[in-house]
mmCIF file of C-alpha atoms and ligand atoms in Angstrom:
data_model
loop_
_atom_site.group_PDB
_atom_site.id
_atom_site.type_symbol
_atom_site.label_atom_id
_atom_site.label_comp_id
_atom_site.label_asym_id
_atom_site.label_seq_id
_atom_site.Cartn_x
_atom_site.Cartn_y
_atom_site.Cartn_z
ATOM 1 C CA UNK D 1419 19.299 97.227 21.131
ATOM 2 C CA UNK D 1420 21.627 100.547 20.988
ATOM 3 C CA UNK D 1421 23.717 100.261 23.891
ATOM 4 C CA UNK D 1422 25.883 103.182 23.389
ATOM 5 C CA UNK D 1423 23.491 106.123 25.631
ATOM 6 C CA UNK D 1424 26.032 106.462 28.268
ATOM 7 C CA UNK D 1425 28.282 107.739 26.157
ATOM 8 C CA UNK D 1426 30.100 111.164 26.836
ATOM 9 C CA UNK D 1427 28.764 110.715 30.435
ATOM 10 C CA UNK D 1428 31.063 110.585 33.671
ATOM 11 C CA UNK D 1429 31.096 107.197 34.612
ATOM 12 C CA UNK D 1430 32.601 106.522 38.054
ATOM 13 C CA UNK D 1431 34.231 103.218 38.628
ATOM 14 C CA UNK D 1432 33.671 102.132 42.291
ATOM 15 C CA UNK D 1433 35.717 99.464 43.572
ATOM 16 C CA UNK D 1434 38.136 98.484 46.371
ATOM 17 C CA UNK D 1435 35.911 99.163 49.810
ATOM 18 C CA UNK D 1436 36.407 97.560 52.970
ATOM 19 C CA UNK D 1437 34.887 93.708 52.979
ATOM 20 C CA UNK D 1438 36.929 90.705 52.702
ATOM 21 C CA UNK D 1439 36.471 90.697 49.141
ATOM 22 C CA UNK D 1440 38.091 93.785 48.327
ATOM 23 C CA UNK D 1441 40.979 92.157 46.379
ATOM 24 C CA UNK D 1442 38.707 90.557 44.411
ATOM 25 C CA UNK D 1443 36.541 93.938 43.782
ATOM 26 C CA UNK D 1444 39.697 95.563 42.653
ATOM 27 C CA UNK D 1445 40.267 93.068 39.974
ATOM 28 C CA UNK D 1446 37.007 93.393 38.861
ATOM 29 C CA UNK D 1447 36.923 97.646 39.015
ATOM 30 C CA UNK D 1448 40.183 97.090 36.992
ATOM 31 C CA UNK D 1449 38.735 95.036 34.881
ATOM 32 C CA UNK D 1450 35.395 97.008 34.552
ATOM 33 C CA UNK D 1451 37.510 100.395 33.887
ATOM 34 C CA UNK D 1452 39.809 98.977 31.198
ATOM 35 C CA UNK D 1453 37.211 97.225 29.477
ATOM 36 C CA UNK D 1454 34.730 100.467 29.434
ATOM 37 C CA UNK D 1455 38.019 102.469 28.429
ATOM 38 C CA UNK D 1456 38.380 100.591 25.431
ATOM 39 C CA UNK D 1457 34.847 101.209 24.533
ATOM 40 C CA UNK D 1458 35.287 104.980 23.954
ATOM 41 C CA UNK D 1459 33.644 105.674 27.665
ATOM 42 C CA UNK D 1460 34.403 108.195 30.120
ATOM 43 C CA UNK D 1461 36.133 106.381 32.986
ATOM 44 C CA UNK D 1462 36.948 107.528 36.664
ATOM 45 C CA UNK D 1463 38.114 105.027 38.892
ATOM 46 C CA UNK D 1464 37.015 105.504 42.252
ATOM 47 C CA UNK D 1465 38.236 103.871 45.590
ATOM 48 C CA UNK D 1466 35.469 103.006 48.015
ATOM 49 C CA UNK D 1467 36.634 104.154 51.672
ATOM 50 C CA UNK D 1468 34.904 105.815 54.032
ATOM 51 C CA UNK D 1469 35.359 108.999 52.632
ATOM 52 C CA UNK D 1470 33.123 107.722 49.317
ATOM 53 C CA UNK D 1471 30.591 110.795 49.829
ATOM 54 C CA UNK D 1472 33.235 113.257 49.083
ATOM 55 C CA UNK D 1473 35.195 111.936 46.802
ATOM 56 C CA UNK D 1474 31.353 111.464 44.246
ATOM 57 C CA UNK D 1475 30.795 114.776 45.293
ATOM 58 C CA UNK D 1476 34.061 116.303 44.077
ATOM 59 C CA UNK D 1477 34.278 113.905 41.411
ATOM 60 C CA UNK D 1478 30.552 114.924 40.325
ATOM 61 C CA UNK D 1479 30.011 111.103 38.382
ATOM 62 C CA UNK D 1480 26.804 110.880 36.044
ATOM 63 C CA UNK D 1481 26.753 107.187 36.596
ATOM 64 C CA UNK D 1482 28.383 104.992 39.052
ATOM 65 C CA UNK D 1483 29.122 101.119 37.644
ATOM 66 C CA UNK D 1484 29.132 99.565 41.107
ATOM 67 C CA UNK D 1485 32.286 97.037 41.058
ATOM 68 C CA UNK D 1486 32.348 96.031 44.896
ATOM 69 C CA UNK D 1487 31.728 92.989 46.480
ATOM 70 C CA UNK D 1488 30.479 92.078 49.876
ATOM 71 C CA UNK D 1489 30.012 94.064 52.816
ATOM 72 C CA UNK D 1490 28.869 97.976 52.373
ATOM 73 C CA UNK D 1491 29.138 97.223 48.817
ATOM 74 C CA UNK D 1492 26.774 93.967 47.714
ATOM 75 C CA UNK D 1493 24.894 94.980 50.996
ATOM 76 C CA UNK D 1494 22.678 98.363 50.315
ATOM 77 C CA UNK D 1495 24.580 100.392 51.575
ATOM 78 C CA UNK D 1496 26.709 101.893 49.275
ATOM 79 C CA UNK D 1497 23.259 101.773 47.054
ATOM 80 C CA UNK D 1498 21.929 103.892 49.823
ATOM 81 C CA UNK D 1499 24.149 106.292 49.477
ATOM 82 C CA UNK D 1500 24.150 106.843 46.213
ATOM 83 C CA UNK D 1501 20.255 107.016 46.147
ATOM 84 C CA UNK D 1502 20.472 110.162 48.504
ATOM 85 C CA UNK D 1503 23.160 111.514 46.348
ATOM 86 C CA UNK D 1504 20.576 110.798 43.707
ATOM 87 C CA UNK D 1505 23.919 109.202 41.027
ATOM 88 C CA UNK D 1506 21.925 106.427 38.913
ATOM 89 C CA UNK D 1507 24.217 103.230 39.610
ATOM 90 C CA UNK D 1508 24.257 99.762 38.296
ATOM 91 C CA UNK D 1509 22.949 96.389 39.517
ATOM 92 C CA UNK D 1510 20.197 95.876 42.066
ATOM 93 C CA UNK D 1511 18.397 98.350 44.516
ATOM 94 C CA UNK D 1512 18.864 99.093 48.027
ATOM 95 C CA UNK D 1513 16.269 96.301 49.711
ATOM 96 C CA UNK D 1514 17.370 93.464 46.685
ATOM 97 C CA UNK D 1515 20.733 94.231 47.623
ATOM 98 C CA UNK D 1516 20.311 94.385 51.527
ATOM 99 C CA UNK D 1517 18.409 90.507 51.484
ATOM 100 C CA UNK D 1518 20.785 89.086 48.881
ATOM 101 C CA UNK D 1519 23.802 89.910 51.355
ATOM 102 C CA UNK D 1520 22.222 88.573 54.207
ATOM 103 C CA UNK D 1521 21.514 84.393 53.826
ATOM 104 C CA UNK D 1522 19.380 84.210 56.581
ATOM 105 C CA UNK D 1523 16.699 87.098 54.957
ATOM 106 C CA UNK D 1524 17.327 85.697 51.429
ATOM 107 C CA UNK D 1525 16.041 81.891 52.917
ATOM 108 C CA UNK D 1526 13.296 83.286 54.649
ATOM 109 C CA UNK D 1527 11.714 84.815 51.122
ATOM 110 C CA UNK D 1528 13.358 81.396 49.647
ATOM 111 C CA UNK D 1529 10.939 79.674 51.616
ATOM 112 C CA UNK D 1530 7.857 82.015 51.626
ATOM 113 C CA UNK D 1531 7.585 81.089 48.128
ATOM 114 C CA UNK D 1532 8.860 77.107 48.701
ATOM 115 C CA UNK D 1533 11.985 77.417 46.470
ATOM 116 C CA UNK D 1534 13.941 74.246 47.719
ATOM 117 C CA UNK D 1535 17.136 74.613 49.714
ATOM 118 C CA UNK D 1536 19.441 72.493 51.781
ATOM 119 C CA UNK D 1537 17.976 71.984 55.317
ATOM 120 C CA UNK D 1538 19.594 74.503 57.911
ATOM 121 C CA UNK D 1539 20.132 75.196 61.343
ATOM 122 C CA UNK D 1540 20.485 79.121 62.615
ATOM 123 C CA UNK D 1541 22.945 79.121 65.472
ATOM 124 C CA UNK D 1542 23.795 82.266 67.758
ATOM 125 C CA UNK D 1543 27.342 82.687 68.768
ATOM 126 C CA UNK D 1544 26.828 82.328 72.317
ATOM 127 C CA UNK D 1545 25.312 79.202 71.752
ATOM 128 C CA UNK D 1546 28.769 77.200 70.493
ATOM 129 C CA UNK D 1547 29.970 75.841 73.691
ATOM 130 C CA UNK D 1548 28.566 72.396 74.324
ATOM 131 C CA UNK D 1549 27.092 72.139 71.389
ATOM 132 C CA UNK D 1550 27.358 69.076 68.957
ATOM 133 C CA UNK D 1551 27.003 68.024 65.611
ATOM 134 C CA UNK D 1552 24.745 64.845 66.854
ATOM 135 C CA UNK D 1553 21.870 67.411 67.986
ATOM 136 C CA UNK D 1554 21.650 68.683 64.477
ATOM 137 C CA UNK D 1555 18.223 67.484 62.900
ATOM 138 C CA UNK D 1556 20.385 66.302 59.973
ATOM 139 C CA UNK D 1557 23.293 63.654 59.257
ATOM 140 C CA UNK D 1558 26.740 65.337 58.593
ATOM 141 C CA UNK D 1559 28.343 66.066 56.687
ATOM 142 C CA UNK D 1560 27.249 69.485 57.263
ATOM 143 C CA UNK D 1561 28.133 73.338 55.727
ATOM 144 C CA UNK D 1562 29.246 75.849 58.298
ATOM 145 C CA UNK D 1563 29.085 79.515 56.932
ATOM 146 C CA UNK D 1564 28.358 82.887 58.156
ATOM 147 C CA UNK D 1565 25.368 84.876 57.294
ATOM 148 C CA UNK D 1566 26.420 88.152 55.612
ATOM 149 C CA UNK D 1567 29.992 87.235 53.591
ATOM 150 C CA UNK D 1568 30.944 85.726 49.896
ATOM 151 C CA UNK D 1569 33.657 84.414 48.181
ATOM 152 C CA UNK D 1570 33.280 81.079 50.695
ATOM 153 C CA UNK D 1571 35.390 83.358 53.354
ATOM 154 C CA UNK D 1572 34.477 81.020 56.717
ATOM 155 C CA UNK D 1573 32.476 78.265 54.938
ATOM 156 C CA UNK D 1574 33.886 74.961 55.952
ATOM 157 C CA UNK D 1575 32.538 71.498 55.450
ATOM 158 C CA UNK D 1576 32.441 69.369 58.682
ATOM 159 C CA UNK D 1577 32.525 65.766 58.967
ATOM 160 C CA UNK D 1578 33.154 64.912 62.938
ATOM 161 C CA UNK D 1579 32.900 66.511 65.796
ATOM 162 C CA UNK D 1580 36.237 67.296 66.546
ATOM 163 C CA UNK D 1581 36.430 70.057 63.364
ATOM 164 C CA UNK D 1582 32.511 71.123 64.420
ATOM 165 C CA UNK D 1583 33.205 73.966 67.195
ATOM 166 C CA UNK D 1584 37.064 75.157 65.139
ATOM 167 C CA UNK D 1585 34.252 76.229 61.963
ATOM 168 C CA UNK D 1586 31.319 77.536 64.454
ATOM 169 C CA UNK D 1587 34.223 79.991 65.765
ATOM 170 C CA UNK D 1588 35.751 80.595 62.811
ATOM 171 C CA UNK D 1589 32.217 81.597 61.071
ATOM 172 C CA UNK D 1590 31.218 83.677 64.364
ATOM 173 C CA UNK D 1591 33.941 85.805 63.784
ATOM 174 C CA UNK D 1592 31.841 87.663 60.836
ATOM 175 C CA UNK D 1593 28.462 88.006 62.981
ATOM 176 C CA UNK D 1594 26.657 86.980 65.706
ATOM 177 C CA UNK D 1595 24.232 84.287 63.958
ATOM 178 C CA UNK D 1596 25.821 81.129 61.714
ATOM 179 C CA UNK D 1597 24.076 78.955 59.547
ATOM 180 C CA UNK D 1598 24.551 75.486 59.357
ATOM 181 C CA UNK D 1599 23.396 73.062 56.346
ATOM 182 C CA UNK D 1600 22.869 69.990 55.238
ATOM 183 C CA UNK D 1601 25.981 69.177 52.497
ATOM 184 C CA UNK D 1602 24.458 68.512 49.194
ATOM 185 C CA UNK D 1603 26.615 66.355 47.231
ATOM 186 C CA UNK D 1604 26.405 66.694 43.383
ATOM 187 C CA UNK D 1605 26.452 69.148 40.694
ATOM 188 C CA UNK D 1606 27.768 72.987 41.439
ATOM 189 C CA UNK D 1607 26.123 75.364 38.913
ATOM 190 C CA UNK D 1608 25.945 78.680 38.811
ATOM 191 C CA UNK D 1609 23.294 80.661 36.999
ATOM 192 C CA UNK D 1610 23.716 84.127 35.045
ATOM 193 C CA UNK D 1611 21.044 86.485 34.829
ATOM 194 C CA UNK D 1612 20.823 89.784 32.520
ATOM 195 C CA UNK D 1613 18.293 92.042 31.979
ATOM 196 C CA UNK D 1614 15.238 89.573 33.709
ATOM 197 C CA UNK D 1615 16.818 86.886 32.088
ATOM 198 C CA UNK D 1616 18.631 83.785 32.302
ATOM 199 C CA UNK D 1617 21.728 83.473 30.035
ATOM 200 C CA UNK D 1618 22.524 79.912 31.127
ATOM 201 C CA UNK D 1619 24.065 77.635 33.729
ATOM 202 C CA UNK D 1620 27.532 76.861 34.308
ATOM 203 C CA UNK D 1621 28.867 73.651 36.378
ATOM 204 C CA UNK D 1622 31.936 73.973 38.298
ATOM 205 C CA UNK D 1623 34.093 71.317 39.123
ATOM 206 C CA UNK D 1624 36.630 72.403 41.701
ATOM 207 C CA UNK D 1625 39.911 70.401 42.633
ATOM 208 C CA UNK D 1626 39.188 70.083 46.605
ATOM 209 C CA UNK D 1627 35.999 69.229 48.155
ATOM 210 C CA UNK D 1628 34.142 72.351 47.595
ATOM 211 C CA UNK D 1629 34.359 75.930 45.635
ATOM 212 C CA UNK D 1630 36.411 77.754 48.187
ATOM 213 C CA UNK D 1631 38.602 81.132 47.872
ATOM 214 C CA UNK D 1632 41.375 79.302 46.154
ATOM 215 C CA UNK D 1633 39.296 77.036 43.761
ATOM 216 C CA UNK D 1634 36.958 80.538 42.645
ATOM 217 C CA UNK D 1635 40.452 82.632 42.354
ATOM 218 C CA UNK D 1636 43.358 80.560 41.706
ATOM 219 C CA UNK D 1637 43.532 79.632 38.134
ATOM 220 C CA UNK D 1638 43.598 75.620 37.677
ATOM 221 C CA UNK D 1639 42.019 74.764 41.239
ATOM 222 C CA UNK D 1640 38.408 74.529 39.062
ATOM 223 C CA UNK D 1641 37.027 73.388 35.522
ATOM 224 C CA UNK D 1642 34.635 75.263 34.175
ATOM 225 C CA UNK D 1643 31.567 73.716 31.704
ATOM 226 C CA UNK D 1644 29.323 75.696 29.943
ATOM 227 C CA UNK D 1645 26.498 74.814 29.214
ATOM 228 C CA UNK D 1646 26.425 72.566 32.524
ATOM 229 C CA UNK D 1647 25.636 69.306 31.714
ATOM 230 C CA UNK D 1648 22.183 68.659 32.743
ATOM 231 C CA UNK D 1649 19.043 67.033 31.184
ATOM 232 C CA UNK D 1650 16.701 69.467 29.344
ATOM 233 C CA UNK D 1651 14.158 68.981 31.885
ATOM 234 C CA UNK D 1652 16.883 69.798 34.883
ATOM 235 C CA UNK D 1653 18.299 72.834 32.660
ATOM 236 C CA UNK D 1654 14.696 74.031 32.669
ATOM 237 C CA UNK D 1655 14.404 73.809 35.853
ATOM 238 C CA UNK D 1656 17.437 75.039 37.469
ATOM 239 C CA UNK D 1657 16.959 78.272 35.191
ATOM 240 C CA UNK D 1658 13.696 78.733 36.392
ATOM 241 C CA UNK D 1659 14.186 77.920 40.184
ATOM 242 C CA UNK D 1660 17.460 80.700 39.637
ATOM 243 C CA UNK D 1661 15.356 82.982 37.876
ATOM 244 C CA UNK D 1662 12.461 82.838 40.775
ATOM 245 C CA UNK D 1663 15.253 83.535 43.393
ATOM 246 C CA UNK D 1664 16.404 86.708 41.799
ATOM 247 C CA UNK D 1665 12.785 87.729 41.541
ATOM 248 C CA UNK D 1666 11.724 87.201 44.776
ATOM 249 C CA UNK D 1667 14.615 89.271 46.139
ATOM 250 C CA UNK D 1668 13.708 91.954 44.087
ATOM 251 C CA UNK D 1669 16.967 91.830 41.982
ATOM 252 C CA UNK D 1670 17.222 94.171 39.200
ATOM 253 C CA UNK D 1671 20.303 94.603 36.373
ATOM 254 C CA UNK D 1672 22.204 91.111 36.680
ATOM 255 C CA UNK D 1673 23.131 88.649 39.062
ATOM 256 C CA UNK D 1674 24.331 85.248 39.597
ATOM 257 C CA UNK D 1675 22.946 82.343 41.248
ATOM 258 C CA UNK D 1676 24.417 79.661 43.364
ATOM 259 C CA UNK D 1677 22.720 75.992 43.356
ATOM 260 C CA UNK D 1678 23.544 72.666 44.029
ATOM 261 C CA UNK D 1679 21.761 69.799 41.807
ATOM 262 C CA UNK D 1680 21.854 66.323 44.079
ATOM 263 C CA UNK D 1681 22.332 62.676 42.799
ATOM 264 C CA UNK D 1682 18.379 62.682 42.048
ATOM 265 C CA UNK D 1683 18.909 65.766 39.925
ATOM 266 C CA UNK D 1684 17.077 67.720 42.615
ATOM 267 C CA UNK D 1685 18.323 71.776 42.429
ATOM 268 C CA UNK D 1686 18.687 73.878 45.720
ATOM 269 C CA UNK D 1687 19.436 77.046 45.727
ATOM 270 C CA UNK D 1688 22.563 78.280 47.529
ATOM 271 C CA UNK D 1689 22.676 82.148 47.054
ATOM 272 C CA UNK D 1690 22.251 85.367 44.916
ATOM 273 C CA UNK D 1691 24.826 87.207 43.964
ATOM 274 C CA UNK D 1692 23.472 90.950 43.464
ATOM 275 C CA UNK D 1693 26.827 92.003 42.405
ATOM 276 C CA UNK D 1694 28.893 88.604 40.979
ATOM 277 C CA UNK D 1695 32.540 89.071 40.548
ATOM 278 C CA UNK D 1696 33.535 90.665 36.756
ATOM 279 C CA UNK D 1697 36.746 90.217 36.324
ATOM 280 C CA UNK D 1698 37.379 88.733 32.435
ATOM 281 C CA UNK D 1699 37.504 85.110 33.591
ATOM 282 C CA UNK D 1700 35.323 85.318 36.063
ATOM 283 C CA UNK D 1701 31.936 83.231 36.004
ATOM 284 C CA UNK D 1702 29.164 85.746 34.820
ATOM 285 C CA UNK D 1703 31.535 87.095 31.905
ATOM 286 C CA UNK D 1704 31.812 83.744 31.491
ATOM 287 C CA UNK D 1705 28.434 82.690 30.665
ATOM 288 C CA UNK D 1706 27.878 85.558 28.888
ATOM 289 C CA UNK D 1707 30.404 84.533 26.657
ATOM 290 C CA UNK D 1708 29.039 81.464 26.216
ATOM 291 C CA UNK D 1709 25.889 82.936 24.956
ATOM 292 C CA UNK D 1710 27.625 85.135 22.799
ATOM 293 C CA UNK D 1711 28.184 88.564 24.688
ATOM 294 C CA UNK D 1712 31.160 89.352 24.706
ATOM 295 C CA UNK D 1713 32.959 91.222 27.973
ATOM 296 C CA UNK D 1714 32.788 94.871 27.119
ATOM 297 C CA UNK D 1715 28.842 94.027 25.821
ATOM 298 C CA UNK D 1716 27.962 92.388 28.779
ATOM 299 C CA UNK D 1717 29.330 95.936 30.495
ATOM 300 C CA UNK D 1718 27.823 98.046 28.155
ATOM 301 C CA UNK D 1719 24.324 96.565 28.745
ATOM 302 C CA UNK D 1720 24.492 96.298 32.370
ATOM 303 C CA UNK D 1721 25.434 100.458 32.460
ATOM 304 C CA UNK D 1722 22.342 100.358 30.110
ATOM 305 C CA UNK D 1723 20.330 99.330 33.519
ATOM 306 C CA UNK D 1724 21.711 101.895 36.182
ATOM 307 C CA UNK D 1725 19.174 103.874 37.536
ATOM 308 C CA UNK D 1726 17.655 105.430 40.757
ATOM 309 C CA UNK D 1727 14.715 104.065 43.196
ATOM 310 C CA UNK D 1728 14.484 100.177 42.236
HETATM 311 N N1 ADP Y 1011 24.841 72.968 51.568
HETATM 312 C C1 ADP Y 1011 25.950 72.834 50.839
HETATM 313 N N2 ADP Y 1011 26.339 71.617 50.382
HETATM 314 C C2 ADP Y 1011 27.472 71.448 49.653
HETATM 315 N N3 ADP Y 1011 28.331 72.482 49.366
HETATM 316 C C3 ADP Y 1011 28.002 73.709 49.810
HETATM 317 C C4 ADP Y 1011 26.793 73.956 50.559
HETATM 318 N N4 ADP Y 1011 26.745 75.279 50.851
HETATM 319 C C5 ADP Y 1011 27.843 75.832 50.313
HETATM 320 N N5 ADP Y 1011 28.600 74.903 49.683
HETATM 321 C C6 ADP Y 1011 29.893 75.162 48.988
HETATM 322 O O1 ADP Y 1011 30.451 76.369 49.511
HETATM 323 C C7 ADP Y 1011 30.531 77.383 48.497
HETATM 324 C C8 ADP Y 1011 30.203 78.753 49.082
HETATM 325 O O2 ADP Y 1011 28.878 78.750 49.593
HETATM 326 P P1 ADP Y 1011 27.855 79.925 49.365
HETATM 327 O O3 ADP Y 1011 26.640 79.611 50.161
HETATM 328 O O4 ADP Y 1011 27.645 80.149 47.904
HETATM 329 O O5 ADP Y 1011 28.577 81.182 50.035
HETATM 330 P P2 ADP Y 1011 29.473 82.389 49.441
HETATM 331 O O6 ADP Y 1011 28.603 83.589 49.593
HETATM 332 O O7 ADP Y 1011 30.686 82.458 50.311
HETATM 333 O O8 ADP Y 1011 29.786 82.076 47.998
HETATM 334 C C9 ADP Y 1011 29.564 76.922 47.418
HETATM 335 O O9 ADP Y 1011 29.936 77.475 46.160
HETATM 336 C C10 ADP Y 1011 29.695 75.397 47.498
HETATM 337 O O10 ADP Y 1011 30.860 74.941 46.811
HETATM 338 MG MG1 MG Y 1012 28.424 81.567 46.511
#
């Protein structure tokens, strides 16, 4: 396939913005820019801030290559915008974007079409005092996150009581709901999809209990295998299972999926990431590379799917 038609065009670069992830999202615009740079493209980078409708109007883009992550970047909104402003952009539409973000939506379509997932409990902030980890309907250990951020900001793993309401708080600080789960223990793999789809799986094997902020961005503090490990029949299935969860969100472009395989090879399904982190070494490049696209390809044919109303 000719991947070349955005050639000549303005492309606009957006990165930075204003979630907890914006250090990562500048790594990735950076990388993103450079990369496209090299390629003979047109590149403008552009900081995300609230002042983002002026600065694509005076900039007057063709295309923008959406490099943010999180909050009024992963979330719709920034899609939104740029759907009014009617600048094709990269990755997944408004509403794919809007119930990726949010864990509680995504589990509710999850489960609509019985895609399996670790058992949860939804609890409201106000509802922290007085309560314990023995009225859970599940053994800990257990997974305390919030609802809407990435990157494992406020995810903790809880064992006793004692560490249960110091997580609750800490994950109420990013919204009024928090979801508790069941802790998996096994396999970590992530799934890259391009294009409808999957490129293949990836296990991850980070040094501390779990993939936190410092195992997904500090180099050594996780291994990296691809192809994961798995049985054919379990590869099959975790690509499929990934595959159905991007679907059913609506996802469009590329993503990557988060799953957990337990001891009896069972998958769940963690999350989908509509817009995955793209720095070089970072985990859908990485796939992708395993497959055989290189960096700047994988870029070129994800600017191949920008568009409007998806
Ligand atoms: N139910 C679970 N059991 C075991 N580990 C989990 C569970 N949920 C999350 N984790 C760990 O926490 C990490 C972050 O969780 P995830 O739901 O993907 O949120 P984020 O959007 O922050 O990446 C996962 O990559 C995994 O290592
Ligand atoms: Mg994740």
């Amino acid at each position: 396939m000719a991947t070349k038609t955005h050639i000549g065009k303005s492309i606009g670069i957006l990165m930075g913005g204003a979630s907890v992830e914006r250090a990562v999202s500048l790594k990735t615009g950076e990388a993103v820019a450079m990369a496209l740079d090299g390629l003979g493209y047109t590149v403008t980078k552009i900081m995300v801030d609230h002042n983002i409708p002026f600065a694509l109007k005076s900039e007057a883009i063709d295309i923008a290559f959406i490099a943010l992550h999180g909050r009024y970047g992963e979330d719709g909104t920034i899609q939104g915008l740029l759907e009014l402003m009617k600048i094709p952009y990269t990755g997944s539409g408004v509403a794919a974007c809007a119930l990726s973000m949010d864990k509680i939506l995504s589990r509710d379509l999850f489960s609509a079409h019985a895609l399996p997932m670790p058992a949860v409990f939804i609890l409201r902030s106000e509802e922290i005092a007085g309560f314990n980890l023995q009225e859970l309907p599940f053994k800990s250990p257990v997974v305390v996150k919030p609802v809407s951020e990435g990157s494992s900001v406020g995810v903790a793993i809880v064992e006793e009581n004692k560490d249960f309401h110091p997580a609750l708080k800490e994950a109420a600080q990013y919204g009024p709901r928090i979801i508790i789960e069941q802790y998996i223990a096994g396999k970590e793999v992530h799934v890259g999809i391009l294009n409808g789809q999957t490129l293949g799986a990836i296990e991850i094997k980070p040094k501390g209990r779990f993939y936190d902020y410092s195992a997904k961005y500090v180099s050594g503090m996780s291994q990296h295998v691809f192809p994961a490990p798995l049985s054919e029949s379990c590869e099959k299935e975790v690509l499929a299972l990934a595959l159905k969860a991007h679907q059913v969100l609506g996802c469009s472009g590329y993503s990557r999926v988060d799953l957990l395989i337990d001891d009896q090879d069972q998958p769940h399904l963690l999350e989908v990431n509509a817009l995955p982190g793209m720095t070089e070494t970072s985990l859908m490049p990485e796939i992708a590379a395993g497959v055989g696209i290189p960096f700047g390809r994988l870029l070129e044919q994800i600017l191949e799917t920008a568009g409007l109303g998806k």
